[in-house]
Every structure is written in C-alpha cells, then in structure tokens.
mmCIF file of C-alpha atoms in Angstrom:
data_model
loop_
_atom_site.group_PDB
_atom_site.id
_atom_site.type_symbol
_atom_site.label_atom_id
_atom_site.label_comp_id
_atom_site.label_asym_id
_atom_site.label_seq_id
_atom_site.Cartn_x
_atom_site.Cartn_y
_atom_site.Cartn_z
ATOM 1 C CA UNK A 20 184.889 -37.502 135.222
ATOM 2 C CA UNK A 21 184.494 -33.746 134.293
ATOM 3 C CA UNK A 22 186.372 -31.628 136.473
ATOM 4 C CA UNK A 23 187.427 -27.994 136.639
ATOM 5 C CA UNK A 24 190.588 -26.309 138.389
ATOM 6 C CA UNK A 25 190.738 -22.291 139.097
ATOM 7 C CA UNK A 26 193.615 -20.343 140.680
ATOM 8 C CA UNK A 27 193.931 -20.064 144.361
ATOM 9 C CA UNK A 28 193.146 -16.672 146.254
ATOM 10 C CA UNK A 29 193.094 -14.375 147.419
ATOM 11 C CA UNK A 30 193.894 -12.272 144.778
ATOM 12 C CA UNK A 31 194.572 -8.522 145.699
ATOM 13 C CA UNK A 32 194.875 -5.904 143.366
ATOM 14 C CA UNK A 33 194.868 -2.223 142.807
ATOM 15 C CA UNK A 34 191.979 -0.139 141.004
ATOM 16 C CA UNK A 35 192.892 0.098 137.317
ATOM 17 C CA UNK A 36 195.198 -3.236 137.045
ATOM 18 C CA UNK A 37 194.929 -6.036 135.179
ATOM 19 C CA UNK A 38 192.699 -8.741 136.054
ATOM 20 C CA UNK A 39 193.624 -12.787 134.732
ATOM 21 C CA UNK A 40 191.872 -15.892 136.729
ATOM 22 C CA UNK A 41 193.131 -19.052 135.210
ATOM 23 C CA UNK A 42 190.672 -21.739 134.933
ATOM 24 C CA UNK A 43 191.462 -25.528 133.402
ATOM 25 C CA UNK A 44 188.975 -28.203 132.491
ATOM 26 C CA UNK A 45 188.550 -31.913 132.242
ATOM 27 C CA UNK A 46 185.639 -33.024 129.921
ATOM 28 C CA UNK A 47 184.507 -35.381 127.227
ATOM 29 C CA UNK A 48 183.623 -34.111 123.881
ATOM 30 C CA UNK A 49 182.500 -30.259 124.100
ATOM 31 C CA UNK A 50 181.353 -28.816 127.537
ATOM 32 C CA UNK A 51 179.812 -25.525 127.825
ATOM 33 C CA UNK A 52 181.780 -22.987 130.054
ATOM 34 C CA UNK A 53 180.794 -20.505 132.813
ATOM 35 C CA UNK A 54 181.815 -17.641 134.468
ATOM 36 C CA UNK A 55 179.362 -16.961 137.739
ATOM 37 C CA UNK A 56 180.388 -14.240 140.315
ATOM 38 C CA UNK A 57 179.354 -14.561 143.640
ATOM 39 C CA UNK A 58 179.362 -10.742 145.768
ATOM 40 C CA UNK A 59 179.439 -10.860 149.046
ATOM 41 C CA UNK A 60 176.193 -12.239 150.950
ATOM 42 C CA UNK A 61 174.763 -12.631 147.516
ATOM 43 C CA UNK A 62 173.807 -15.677 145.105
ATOM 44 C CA UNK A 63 175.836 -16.979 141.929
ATOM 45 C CA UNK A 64 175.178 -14.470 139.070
ATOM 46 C CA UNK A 65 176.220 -15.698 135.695
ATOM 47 C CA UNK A 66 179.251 -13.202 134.229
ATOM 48 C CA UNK A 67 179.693 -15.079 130.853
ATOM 49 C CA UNK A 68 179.446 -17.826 129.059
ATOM 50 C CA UNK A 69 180.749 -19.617 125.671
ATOM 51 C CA UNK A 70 179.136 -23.460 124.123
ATOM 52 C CA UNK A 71 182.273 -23.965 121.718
ATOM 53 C CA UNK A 72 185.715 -23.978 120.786
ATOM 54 C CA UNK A 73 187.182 -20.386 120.131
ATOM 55 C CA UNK A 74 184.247 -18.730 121.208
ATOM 56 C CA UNK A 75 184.727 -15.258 123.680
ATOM 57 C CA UNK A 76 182.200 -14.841 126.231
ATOM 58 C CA UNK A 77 182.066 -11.518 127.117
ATOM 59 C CA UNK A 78 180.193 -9.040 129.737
ATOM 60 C CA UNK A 79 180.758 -6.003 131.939
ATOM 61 C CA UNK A 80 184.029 -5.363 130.376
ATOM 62 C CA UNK A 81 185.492 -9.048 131.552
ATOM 63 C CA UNK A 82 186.267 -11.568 128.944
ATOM 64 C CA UNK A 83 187.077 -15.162 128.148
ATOM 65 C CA UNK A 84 187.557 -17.520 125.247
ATOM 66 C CA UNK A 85 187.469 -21.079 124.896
ATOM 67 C CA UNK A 86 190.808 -23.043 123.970
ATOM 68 C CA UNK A 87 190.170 -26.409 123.593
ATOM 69 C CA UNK A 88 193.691 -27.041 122.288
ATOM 70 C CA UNK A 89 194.718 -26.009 126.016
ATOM 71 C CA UNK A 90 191.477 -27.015 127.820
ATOM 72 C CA UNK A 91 191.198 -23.127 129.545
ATOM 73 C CA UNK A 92 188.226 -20.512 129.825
ATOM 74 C CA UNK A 93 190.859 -18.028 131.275
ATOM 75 C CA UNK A 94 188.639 -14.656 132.677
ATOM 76 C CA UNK A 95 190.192 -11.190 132.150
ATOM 77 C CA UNK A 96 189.382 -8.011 132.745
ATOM 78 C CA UNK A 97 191.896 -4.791 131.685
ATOM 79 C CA UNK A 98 190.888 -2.464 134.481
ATOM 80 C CA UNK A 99 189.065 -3.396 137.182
ATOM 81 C CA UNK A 100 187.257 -1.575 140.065
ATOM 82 C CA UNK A 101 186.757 -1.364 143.613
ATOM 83 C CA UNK A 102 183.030 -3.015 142.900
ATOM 84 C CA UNK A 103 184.768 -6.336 141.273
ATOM 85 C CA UNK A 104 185.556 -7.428 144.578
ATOM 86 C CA UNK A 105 183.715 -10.770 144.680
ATOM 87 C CA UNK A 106 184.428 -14.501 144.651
ATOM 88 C CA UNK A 107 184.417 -15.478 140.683
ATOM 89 C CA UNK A 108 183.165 -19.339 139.680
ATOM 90 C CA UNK A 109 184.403 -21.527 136.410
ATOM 91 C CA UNK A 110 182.044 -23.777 135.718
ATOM 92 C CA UNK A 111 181.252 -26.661 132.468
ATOM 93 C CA UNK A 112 178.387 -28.265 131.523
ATOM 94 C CA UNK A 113 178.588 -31.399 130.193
ATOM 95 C CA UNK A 114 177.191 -32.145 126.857
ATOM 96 C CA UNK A 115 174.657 -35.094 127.442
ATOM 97 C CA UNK A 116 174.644 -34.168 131.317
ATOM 98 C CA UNK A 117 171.348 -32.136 131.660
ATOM 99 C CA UNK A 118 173.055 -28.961 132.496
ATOM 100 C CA UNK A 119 174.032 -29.556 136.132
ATOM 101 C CA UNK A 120 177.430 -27.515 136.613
ATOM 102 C CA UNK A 121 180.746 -28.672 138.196
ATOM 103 C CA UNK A 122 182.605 -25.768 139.548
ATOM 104 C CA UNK A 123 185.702 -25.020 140.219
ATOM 105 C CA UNK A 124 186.926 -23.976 144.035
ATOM 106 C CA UNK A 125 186.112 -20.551 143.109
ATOM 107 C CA UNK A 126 188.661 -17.555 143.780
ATOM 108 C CA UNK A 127 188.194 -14.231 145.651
ATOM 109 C CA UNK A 128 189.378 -11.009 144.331
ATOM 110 C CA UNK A 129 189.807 -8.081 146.844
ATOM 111 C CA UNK A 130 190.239 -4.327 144.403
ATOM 112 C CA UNK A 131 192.131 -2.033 146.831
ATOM 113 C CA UNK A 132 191.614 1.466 145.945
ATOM 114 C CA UNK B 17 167.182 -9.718 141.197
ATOM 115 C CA UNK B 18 167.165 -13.110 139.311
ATOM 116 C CA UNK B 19 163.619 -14.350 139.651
ATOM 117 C CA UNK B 20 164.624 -16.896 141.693
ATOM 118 C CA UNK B 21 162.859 -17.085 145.490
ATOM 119 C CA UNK B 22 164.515 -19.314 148.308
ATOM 120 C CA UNK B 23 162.823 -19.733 151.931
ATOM 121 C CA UNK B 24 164.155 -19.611 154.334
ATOM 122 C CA UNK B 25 166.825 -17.428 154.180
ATOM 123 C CA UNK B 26 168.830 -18.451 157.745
ATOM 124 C CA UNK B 27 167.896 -21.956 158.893
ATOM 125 C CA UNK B 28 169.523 -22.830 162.685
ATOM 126 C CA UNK B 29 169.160 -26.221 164.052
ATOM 127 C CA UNK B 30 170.134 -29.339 165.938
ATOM 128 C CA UNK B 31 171.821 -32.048 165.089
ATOM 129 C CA UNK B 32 169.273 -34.991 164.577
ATOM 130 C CA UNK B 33 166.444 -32.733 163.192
ATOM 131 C CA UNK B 34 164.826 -32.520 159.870
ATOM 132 C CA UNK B 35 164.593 -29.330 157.722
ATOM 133 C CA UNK B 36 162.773 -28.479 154.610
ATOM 134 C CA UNK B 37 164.383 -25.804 152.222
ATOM 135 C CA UNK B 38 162.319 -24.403 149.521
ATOM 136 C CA UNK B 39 162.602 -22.977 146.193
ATOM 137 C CA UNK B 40 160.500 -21.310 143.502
ATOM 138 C CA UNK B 41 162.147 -21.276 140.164
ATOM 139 C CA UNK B 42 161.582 -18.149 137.473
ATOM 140 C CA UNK B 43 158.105 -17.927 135.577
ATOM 141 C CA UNK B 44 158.691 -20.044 132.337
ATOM 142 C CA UNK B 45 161.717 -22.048 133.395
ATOM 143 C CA UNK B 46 160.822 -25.892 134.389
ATOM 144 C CA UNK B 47 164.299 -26.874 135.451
ATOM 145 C CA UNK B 48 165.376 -26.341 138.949
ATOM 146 C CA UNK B 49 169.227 -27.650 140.049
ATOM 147 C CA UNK B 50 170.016 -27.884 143.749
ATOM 148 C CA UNK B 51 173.361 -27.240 144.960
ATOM 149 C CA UNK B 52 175.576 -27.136 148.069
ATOM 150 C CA UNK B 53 178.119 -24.713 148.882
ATOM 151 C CA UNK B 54 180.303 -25.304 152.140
ATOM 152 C CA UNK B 55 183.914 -24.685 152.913
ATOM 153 C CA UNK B 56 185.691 -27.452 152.241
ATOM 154 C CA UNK B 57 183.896 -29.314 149.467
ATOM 155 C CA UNK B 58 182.945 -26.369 147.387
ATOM 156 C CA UNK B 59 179.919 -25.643 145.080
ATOM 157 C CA UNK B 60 178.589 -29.399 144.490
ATOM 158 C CA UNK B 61 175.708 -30.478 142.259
ATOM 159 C CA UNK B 62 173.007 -32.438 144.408
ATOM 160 C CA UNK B 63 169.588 -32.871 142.466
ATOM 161 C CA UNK B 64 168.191 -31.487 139.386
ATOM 162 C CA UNK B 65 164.263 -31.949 138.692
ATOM 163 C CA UNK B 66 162.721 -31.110 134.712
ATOM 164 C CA UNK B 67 158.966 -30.516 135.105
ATOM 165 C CA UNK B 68 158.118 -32.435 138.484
ATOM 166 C CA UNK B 69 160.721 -35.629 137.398
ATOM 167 C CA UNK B 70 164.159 -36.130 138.917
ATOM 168 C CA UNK B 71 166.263 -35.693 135.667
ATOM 169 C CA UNK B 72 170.300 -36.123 137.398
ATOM 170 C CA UNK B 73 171.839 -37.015 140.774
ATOM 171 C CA UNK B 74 175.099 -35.710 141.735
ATOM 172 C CA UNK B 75 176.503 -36.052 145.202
ATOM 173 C CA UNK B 76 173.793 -36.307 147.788
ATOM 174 C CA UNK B 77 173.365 -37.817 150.459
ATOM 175 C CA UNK B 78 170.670 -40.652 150.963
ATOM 176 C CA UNK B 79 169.260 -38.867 153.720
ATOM 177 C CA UNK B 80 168.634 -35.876 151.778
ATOM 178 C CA UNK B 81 166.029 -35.556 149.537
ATOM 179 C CA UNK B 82 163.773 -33.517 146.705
ATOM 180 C CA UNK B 83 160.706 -32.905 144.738
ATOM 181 C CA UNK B 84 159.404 -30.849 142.594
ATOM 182 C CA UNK B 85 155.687 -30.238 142.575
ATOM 183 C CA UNK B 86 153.160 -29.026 139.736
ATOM 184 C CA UNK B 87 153.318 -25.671 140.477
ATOM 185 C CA UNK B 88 157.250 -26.212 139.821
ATOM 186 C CA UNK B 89 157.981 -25.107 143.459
ATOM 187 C CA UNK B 90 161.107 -27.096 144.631
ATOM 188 C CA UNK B 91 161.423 -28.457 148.202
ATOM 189 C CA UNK B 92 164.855 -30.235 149.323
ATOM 190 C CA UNK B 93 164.474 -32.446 152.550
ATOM 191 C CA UNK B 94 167.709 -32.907 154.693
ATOM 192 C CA UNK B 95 167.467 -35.368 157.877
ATOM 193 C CA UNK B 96 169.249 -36.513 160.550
ATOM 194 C CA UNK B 97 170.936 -33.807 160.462
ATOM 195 C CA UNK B 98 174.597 -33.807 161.267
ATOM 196 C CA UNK B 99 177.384 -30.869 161.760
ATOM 197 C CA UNK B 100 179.055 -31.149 158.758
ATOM 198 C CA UNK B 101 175.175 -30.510 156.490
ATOM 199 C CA UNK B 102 176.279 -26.897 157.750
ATOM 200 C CA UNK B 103 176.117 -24.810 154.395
ATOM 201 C CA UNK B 104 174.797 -22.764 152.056
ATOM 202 C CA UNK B 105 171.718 -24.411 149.861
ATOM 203 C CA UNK B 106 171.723 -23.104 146.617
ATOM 204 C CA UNK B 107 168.295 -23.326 143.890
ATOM 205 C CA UNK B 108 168.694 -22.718 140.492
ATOM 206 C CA UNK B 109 166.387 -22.762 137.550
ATOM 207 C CA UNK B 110 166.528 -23.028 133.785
ATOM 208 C CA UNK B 111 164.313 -23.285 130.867
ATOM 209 C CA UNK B 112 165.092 -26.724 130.079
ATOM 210 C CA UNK B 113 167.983 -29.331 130.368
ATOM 211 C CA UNK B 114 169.214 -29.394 127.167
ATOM 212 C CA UNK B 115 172.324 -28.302 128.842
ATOM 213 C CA UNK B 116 174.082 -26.827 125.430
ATOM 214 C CA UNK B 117 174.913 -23.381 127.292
ATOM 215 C CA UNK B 118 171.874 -22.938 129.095
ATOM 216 C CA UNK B 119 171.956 -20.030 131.823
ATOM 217 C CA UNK B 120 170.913 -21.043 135.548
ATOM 218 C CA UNK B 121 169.610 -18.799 137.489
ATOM 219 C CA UNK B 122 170.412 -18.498 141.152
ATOM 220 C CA UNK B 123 168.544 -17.940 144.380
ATOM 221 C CA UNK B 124 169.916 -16.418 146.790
ATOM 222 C CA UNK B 125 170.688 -19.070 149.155
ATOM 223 C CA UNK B 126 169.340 -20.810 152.318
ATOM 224 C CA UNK B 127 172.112 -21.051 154.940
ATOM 225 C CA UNK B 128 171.850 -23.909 157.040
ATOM 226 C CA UNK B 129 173.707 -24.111 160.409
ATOM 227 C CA UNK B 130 173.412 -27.264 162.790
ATOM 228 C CA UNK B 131 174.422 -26.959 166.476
#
C-alpha cells in the first residue's frame, strides 16, 4: 500500500541555518504530496503542496519539488527562524483514493536563537 | 483560523464509556476526513464522509463510529472505551473528494484521555 517515510527528530538548529526534512514515498501511479505543519497545541496547517512530477510547492519561504525518479517531496527552507519551531507532516494522496492522507511520522524542529 | 470547529476541545473519561466528538466542516466544503493522532501509531486516516455518505474507511476500529448529517456537521462515536483510544481526534474538511491535490482543512483537535 501507499506509504510515506520522513526523517527522525528532533532536529535542532540555529536561527539563520539551513533547513532540509527528507521525506520518501510509496504509491501507485501519481499521488499528490503535502507538507502540513503542526505548532505547538495547534491543528495541521497545510505548508505546501504539489499534484505532479517536477512540480515545486512553495510557501512562507519553504520549498519542495516532486521527484518521481527518486520518489521524494524533500522540504527546505534557506534560513529559518525561531517561529519555525513546529512538528512538520509529509503526506500523499492517492489518486483514485478520495483524498484521505497517509502521513508520515512527522518530525519536530526546535530553532535555537 | 481554518474554518474548521471541533467540540470538545479536552474530553477525560473512563475506560468502558462512550464519547461523542464533533465536527463542523468550513462553509462550502462537503467533505469531512477524520483522523487520529497518538504517540505511537501516528497521524492515521479513520473515516471520510462526502455530503452525508461514508465515501473511505481507513483504520478504525469497529467500535468506533461516524456520520455526517444534512447540515454537514460531523459526529465520530468511540465506545467501550479502552486506554490505548487516548489521543488526539483530528476533523478535516474539503470541497470535494476528487483527491487530485485537494487542501484539507484542519480543526483544531479534540484530545481524548481515558483513565
């Protein structure tokens, strides 16, 4: 079945560095793919998104682009901030599934200033 | 803010009781997704309803349950309640289900915690 893998956490980093969460997929034919952040005490809000193949989602200054040649929806970000703290979500949906989403296990980042 | 309303917010009960959760999806969207968040299994899929019809079942449990009523309100029974239904109930709504990209939007979450 469809299935998506993310990078473990925590991930610390400074103000200003270089942000890269790995995220993998398993799917039939061509899924749509998700980036939801979660802040803390909050619900899932959607970051970015991208329905085909080479295709760059982008918002808020983070950014990902769909490889189907490596099956990845990497999310970057050049310089994040204190406020990026959060847990970040990859997530497909299927085609012929309805929309539900599988997720991946999710991965916190902690911004130290 | 994203339009989406879940009651209650805190839930605390006992093991062998019966809750109802309850969701009201955006204005305009006729899709609402349940989901589950707890520590060890994650952010799982449980029930999505299209316009008051179950529409796809992922992994729930047979004694939870769902509707969704004409007003598009969502309600998502859980009984016999055990420890491990401790989580985090998530709603989320869409326009439709054609699925191609479609953005859910979430509620904010009942959190459910059985003694």
């Amino acid at each position: 079945g469809n299935s998506v893998t993310q990078m473990e956490g925590p991930v610390t980093l400074s103000e200003e560095a270089f942000l890269t969460i790995n995220c993998t997929y398993t799917a039939t034919g061509y899924p749509s793919l998700f980036w939801y952040v979660q802040y803390p005490g909050e619900g899932l809000q959607l970051l970015l998104k991208a329905t085909k193949a080479d295709d760059k989602g982008s918002n808020k200054g983070f950014e990902a682009t769909y490889r189907k040649e490596t099956t990845s929806f990497h999310l970057e970000k050049g310089s994040v901030q204190v406020s990026d703290s959060a847990v970040y979500f990859c997530a497909l949906s299927g085609e012929s599934q309805g929309g539900k989403l599988i997720f991946g296990q999710g991965t916190e980042l902690s911004v130290k200033p | 803010d994203s339009g989406v309303t879940q009651t209650p917010k805190h839930l605390i009960t006992a093991t062998g009781q019966r809750v109802t959760l309850r969701c009201s999806p955006r204005s305009g969207d006729l899709s609402v997704y349940w989901y589950q968040q707890s520590l060890d299994q994650g952010l799982q899929f449980l029930i999505q309803y299209y316009n008051g019809e179950e529409r796809a079942k992922g992994n729930i449990l047979e004694r939870f349950s769902a509707q969704q009523f004409p007003d598009l309100h969502s309600e998502l029974n859980l009984s016999s309640l055990e420890l491990g239904d401790s989580a985090l109930y998530f709603c989320a709504s869409s326009v439709s289900v054609s699925g191609r990209g479609e953005t859910q939007y979430f509620g904010p979450g009942t959190r459910l915690l059985v003694l």
